[in-house]
PDB file of C-alpha atoms in Angstrom:
ATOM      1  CA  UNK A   1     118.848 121.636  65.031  1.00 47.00           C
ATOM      2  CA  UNK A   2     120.351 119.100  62.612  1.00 57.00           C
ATOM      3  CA  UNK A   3     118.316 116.111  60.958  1.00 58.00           C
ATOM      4  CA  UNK A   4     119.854 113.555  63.273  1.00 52.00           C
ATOM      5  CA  UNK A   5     119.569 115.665  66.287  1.00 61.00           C
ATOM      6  CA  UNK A   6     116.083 116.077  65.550  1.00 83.00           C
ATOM      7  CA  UNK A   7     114.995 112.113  64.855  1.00 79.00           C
ATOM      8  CA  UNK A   8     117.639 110.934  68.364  1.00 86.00           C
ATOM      9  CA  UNK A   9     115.166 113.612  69.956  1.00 92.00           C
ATOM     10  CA  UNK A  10     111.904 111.980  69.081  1.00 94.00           C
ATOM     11  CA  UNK A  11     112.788 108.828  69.645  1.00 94.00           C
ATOM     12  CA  UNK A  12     113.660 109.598  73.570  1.00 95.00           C
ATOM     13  CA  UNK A  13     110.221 111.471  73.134  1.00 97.00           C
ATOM     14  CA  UNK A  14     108.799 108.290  71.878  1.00 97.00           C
ATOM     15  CA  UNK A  15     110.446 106.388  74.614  1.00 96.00           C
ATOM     16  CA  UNK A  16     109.618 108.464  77.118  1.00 97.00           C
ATOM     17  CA  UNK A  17     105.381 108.260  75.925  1.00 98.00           C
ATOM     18  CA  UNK A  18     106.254 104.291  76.266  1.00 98.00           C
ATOM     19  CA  UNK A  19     107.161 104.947  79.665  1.00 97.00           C
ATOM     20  CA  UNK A  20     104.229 106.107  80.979  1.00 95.00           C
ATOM     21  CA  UNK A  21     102.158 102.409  80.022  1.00 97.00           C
ATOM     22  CA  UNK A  22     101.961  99.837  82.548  1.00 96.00           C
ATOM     23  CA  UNK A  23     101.996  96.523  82.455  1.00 97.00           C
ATOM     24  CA  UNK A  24      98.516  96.410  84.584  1.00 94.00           C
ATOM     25  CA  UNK A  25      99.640  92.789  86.412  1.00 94.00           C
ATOM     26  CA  UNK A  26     102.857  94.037  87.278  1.00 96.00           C
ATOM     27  CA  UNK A  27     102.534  97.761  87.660  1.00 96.00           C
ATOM     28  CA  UNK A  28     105.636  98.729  86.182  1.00 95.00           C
ATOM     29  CA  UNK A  29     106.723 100.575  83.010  1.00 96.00           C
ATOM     30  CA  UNK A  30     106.640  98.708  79.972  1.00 97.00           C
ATOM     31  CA  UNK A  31     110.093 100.064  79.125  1.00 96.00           C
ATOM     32  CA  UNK A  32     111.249  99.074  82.389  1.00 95.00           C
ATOM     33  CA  UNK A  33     110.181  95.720  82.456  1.00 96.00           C
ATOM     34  CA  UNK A  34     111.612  94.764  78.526  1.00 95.00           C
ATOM     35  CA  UNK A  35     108.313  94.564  76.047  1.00 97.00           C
ATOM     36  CA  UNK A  36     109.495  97.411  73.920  1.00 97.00           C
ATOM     37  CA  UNK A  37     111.567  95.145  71.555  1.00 95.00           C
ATOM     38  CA  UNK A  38     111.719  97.969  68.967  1.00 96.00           C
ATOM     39  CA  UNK A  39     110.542 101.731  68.447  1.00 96.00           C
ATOM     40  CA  UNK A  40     110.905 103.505  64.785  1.00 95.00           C
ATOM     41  CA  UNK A  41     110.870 107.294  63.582  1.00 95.00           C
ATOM     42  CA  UNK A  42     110.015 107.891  59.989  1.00 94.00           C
ATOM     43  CA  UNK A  43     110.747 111.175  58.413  1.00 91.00           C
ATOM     44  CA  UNK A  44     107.467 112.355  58.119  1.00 93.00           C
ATOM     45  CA  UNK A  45     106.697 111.864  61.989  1.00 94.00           C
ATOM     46  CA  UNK A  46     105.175 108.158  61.780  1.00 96.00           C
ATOM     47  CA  UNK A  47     105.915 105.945  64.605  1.00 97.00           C
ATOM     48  CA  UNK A  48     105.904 102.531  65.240  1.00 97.00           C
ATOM     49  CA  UNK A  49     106.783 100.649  67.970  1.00 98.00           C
ATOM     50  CA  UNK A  50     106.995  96.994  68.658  1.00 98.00           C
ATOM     51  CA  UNK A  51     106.018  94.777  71.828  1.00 98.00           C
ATOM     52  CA  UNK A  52     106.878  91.285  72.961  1.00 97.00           C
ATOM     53  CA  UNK A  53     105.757  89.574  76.155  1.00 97.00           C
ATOM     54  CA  UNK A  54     107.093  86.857  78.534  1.00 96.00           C
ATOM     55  CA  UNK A  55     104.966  84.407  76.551  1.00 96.00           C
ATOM     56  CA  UNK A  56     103.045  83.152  73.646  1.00 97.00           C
ATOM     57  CA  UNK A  57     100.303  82.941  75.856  1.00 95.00           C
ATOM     58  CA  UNK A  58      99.784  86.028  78.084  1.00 95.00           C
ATOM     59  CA  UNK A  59      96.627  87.202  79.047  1.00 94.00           C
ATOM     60  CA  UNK A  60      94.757  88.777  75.994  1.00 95.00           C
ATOM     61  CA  UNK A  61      92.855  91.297  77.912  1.00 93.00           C
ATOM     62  CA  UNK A  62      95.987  92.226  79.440  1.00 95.00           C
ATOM     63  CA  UNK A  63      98.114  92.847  75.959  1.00 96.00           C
ATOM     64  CA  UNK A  64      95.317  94.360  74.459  1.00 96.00           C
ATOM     65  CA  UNK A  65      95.341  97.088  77.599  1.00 96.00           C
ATOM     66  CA  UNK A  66      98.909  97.740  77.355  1.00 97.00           C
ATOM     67  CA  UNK A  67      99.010  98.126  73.369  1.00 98.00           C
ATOM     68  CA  UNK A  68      95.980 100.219  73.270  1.00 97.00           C
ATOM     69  CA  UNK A  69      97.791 102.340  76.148  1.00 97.00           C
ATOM     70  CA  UNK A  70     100.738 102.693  74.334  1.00 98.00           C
ATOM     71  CA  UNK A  71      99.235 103.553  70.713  1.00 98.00           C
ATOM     72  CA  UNK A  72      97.392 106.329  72.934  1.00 97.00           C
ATOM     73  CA  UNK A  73     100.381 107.541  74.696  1.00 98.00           C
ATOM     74  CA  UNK A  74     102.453 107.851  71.264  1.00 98.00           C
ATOM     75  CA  UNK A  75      99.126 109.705  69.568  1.00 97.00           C
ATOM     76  CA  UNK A  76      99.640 112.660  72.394  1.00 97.00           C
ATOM     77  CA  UNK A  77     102.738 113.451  70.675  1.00 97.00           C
ATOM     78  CA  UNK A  78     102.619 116.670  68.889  1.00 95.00           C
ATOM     79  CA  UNK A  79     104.944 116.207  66.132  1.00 95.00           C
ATOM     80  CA  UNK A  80     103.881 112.816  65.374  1.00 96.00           C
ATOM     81  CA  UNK A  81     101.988 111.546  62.287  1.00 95.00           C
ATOM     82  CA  UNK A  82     100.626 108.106  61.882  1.00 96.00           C
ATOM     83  CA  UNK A  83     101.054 105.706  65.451  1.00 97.00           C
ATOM     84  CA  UNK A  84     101.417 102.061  65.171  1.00 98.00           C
ATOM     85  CA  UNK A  85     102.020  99.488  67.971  1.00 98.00           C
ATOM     86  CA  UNK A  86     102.418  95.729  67.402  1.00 98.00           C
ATOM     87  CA  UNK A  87     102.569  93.235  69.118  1.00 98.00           C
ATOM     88  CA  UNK A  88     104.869  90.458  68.185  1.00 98.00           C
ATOM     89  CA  UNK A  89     104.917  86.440  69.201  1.00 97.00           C
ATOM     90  CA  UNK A  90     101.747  86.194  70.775  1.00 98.00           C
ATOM     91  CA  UNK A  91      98.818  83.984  69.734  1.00 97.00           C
ATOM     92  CA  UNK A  92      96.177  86.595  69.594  1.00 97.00           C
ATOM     93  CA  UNK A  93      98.298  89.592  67.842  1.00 98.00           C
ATOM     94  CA  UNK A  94      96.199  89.487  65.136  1.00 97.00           C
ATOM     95  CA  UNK A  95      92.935  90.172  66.917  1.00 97.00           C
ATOM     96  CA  UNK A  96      94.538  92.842  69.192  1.00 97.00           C
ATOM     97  CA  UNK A  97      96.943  94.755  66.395  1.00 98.00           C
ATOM     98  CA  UNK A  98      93.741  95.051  64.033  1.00 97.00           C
ATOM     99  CA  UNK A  99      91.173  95.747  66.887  1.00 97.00           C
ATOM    100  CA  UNK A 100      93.276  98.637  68.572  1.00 97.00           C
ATOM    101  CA  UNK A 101      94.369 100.016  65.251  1.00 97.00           C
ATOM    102  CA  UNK A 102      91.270  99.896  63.792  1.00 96.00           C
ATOM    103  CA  UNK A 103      90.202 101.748  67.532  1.00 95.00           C
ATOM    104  CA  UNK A 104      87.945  99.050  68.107  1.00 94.00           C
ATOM    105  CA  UNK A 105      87.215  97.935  71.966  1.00 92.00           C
ATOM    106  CA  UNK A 106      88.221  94.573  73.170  1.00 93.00           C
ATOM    107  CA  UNK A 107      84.870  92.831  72.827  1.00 91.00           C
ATOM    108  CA  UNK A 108      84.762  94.085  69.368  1.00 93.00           C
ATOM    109  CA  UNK A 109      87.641  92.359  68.304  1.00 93.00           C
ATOM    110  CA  UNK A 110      86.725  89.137  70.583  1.00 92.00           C
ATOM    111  CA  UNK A 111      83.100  88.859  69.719  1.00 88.00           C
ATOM    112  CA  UNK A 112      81.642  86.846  72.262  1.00 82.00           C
ATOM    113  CA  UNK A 113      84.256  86.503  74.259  1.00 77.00           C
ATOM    114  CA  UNK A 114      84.712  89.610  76.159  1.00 75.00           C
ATOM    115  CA  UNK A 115      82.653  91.543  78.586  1.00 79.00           C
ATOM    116  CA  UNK A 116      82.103  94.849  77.054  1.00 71.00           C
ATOM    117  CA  UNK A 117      82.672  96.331  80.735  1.00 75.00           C
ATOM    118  CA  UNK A 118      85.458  94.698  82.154  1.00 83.00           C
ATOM    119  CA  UNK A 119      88.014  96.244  80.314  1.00 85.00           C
ATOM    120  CA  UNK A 120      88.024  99.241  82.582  1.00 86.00           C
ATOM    121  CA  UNK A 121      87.097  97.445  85.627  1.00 89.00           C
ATOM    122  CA  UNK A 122      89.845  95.454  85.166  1.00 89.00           C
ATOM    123  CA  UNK A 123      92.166  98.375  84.498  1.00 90.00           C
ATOM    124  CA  UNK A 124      91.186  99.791  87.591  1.00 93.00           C
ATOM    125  CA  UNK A 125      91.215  97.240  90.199  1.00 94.00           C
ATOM    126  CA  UNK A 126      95.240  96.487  89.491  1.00 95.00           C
ATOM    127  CA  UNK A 127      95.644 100.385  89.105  1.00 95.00           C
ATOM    128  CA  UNK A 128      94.115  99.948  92.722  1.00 97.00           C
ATOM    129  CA  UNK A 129      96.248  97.726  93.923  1.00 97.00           C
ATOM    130  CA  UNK A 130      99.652  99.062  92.644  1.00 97.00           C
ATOM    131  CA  UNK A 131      97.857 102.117  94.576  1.00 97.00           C
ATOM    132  CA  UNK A 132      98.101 100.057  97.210  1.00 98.00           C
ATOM    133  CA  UNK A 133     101.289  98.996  96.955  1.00 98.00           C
ATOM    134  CA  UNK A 134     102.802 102.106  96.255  1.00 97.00           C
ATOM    135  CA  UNK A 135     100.984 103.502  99.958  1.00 98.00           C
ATOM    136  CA  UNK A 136     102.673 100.484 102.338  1.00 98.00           C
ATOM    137  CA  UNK A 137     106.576 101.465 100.408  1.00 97.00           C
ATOM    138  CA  UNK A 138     106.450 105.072 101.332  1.00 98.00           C
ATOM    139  CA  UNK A 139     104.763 104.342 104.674  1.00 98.00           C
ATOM    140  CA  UNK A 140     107.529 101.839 105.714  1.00 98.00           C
ATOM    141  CA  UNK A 141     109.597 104.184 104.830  1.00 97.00           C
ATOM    142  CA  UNK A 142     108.466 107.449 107.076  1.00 98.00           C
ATOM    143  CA  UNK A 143     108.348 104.632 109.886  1.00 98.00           C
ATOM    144  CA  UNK A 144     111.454 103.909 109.968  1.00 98.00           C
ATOM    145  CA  UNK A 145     112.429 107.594 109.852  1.00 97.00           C
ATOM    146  CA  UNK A 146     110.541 107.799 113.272  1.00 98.00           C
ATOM    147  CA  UNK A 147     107.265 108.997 111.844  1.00 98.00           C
ATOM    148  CA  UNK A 148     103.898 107.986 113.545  1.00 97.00           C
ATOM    149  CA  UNK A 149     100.545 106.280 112.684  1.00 97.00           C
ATOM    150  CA  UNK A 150      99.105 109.222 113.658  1.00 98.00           C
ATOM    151  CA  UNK A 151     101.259 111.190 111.875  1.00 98.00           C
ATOM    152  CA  UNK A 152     101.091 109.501 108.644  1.00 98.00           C
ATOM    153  CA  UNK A 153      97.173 110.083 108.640  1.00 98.00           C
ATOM    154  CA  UNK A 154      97.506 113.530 109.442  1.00 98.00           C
ATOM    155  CA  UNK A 155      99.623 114.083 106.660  1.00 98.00           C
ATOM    156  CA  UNK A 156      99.283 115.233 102.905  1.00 98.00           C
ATOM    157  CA  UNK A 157     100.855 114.774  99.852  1.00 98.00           C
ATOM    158  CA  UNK A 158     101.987 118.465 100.404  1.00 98.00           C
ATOM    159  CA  UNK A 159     103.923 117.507 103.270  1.00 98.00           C
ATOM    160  CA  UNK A 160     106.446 115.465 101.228  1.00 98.00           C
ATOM    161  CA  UNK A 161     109.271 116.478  98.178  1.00 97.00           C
ATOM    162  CA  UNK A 162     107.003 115.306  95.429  1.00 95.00           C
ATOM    163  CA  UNK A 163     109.928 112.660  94.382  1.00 96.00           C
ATOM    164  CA  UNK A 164     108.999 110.776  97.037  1.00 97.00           C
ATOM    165  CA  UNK A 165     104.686 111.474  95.921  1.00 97.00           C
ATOM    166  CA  UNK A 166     105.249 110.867  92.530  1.00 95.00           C
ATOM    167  CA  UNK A 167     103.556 107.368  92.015  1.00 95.00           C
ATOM    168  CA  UNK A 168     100.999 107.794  94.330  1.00 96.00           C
ATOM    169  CA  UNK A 169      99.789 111.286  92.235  1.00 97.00           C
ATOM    170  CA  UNK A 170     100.328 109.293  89.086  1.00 94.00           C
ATOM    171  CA  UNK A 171      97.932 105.882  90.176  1.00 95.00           C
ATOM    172  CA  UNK A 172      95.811 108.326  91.482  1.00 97.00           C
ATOM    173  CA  UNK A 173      95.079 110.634  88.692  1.00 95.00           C
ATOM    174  CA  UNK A 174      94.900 107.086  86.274  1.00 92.00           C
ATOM    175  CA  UNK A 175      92.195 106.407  89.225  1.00 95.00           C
ATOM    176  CA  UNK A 176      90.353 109.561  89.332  1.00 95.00           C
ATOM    177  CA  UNK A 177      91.054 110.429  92.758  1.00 97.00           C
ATOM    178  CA  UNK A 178      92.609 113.454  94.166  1.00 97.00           C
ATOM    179  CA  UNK A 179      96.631 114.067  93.788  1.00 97.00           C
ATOM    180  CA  UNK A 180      97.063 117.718  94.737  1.00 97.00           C
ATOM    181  CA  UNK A 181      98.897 118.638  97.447  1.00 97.00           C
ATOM    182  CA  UNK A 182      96.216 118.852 100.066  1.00 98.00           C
ATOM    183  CA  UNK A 183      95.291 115.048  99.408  1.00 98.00           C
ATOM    184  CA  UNK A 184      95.916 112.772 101.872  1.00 98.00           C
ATOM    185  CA  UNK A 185      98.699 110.579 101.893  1.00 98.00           C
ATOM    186  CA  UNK A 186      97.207 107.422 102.892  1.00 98.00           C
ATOM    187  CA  UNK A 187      93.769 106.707 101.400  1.00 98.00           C
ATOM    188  CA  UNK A 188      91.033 104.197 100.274  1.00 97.00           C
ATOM    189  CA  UNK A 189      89.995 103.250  97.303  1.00 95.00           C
ATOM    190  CA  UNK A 190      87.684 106.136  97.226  1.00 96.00           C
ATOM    191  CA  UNK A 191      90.063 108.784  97.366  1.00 97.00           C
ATOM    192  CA  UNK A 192      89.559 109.035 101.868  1.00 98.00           C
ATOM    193  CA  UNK A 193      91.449 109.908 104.458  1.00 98.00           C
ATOM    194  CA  UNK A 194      92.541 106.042 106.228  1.00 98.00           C
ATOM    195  CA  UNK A 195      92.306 107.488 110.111  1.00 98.00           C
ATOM    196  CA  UNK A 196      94.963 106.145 112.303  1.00 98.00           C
ATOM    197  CA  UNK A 197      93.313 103.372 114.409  1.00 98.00           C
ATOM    198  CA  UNK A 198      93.619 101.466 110.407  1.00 98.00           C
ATOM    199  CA  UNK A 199      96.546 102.425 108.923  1.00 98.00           C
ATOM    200  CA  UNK A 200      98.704  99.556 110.439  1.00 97.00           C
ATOM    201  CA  UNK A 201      95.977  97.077 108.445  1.00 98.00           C
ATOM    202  CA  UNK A 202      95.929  99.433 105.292  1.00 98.00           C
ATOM    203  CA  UNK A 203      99.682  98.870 104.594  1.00 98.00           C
ATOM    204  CA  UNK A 204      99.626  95.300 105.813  1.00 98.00           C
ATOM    205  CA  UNK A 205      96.999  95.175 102.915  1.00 98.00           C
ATOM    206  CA  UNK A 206      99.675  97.584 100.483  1.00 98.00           C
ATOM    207  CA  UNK A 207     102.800  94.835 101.276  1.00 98.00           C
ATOM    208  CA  UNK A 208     100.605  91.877 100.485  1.00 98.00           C
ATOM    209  CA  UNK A 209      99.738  93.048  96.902  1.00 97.00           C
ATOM    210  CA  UNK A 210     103.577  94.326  96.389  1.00 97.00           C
ATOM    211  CA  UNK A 211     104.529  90.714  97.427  1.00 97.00           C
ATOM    212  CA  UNK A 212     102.224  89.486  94.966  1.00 96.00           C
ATOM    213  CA  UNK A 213     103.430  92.042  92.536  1.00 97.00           C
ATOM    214  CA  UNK A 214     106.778  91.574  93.272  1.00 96.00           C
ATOM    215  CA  UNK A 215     106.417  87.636  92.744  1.00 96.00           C
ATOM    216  CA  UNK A 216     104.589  88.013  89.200  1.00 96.00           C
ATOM    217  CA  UNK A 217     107.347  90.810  87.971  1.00 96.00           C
ATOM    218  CA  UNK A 218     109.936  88.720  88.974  1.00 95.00           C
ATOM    219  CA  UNK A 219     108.266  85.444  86.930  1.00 95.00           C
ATOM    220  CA  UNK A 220     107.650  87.032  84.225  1.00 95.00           C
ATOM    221  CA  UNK A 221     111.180  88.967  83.630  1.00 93.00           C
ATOM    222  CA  UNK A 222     112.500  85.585  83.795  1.00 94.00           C
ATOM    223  CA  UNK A 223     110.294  84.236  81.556  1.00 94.00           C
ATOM    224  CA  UNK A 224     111.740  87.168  79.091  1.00 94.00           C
ATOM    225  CA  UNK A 225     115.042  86.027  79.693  1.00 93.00           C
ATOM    226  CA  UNK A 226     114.142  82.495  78.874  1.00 93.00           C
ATOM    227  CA  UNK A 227     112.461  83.397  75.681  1.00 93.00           C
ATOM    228  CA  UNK A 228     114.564  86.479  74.244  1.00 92.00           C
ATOM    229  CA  UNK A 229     117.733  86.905  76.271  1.00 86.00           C
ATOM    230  CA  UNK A 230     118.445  89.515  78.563  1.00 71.00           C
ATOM    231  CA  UNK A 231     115.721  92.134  78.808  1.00 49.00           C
ATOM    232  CA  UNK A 232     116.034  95.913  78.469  1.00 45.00           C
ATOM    233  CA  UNK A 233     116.820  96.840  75.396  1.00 47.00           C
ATOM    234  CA  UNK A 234     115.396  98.608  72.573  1.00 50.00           C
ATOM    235  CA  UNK A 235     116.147  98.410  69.062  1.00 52.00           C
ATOM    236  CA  UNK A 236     115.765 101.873  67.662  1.00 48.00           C
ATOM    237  CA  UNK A 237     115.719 102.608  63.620  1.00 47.00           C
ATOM    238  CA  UNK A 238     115.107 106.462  62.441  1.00 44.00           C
ATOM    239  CA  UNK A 239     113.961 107.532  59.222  1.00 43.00           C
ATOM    240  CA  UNK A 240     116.250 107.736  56.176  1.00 33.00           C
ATOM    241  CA  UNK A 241     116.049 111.057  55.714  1.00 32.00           C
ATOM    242  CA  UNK A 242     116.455 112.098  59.638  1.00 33.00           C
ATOM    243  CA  UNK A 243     119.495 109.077  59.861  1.00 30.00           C
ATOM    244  CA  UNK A 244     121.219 110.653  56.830  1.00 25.00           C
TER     245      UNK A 244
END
């Protein structure tokens, strides 16, 4: 494997890690949704990568969960050395690139500010309801392929090609909840079996937070147009030595 073979291969690695952060509002892929401005490779197996958000203003507790997220995801990397993530253009990047690089906790970096236990809490109750979501799209979807109420609570993730499983298994396992193949498809919040006689409710629940999902993705990605251009892309810069 050549130099530049090598470096174009970490950086989809690298890109890939990024994918697997959420924007915990929006429930989407931070790749997907445009706040990777930049990701870099150095020779020796640093990485940096660089955020922007919709606005100057976004929610602190929110950017400081999605760069924390991501320096975690890129430290999983085998190969890679020293992980930095920064966020750019936003009022409290100080605080959060110093607090999460220095691995300190939210209300650590925003002394008497912050909650010390509502970072997770928070985490997990829009991790819940992109759950949610998640549960009313691939229900409306066996509907209209003639499945039943009763079906759909009979049935497990097992019962379905995993493509169609695959971002119920991944909220769930962020949750802590079962996402084998003998888990049911529909549940709670507690990982149980919805029966029947309240699925109908349970997804009515699942398209009201994807409207309200929907609605916040689609201000925001405007508001990314508005302040950068046309989202989506990522500015990628290799080492030297790997470019050369």
């Amino acid at each position: 494997m050549t130099a530049v073979t090598d470096a174009v291969d970490r950086v989809t690695a690298v890109n890939a890690a990024l994918a697997a952060v959420l924007d915990p509002e929006l429930d989407r892929p931070i790749t997907e949704l445009g706040f990777v401005r930049a990701v870099s490779v150095g020779a020796d197996g640093s990485v940096e990568a660089r955020l922007r958000l919709p606005t100057y203003f976004c929610a602190p507790n929110f950017a400081w969960l999605m760069v924390e997220d991501a320096r975690r995801e890129l430290a999983r990397l085998s190969w890679a050395g020293e992980c930095t993530v920064v966020l750019e253009d936003h009022f409290a990047s100080e605080e959060i690139n110093q607090g999460v690089g220095g691995e300190k906790s939210f209300a650590e970096a925003f002394p008497g500010l912050a909650d010390p236990d509502r970072m997770q809490e928070l985490r997990a109750v829009f991790l819940r309801k992109g759950h949610l979501a998640a549960q009313n799209r691939l229900g409306k979807r066996l509907l209209e392929r003639g499945w039943t109420h009763r079906q759909l609570a009979d049935a497990v993730l097992g019962d379905l090609p995993e493509r169609l499983t695959v971002t119920l298994r991944r909220r769930r396992a962020l949750l802590g909840l079962r996402a084998d193949g003998s888990a049911p498809l529909f549940t709670d919040n507690e990982g149980r079996a919805v029966p029947a006689a309240g699925l109908e409710r349970h997804l009515l629940m699942g398209r009201t937070a994807g409207v309200g999902i929907g609605t916040n993705t689609e201000f925001c990605e405007g508001l990314l147009a508005t302040r950068y251009g046309p989202a989506g892309w990522t500015d990628v810069r290799r080492g030297k030595e790997e470019a050369s």
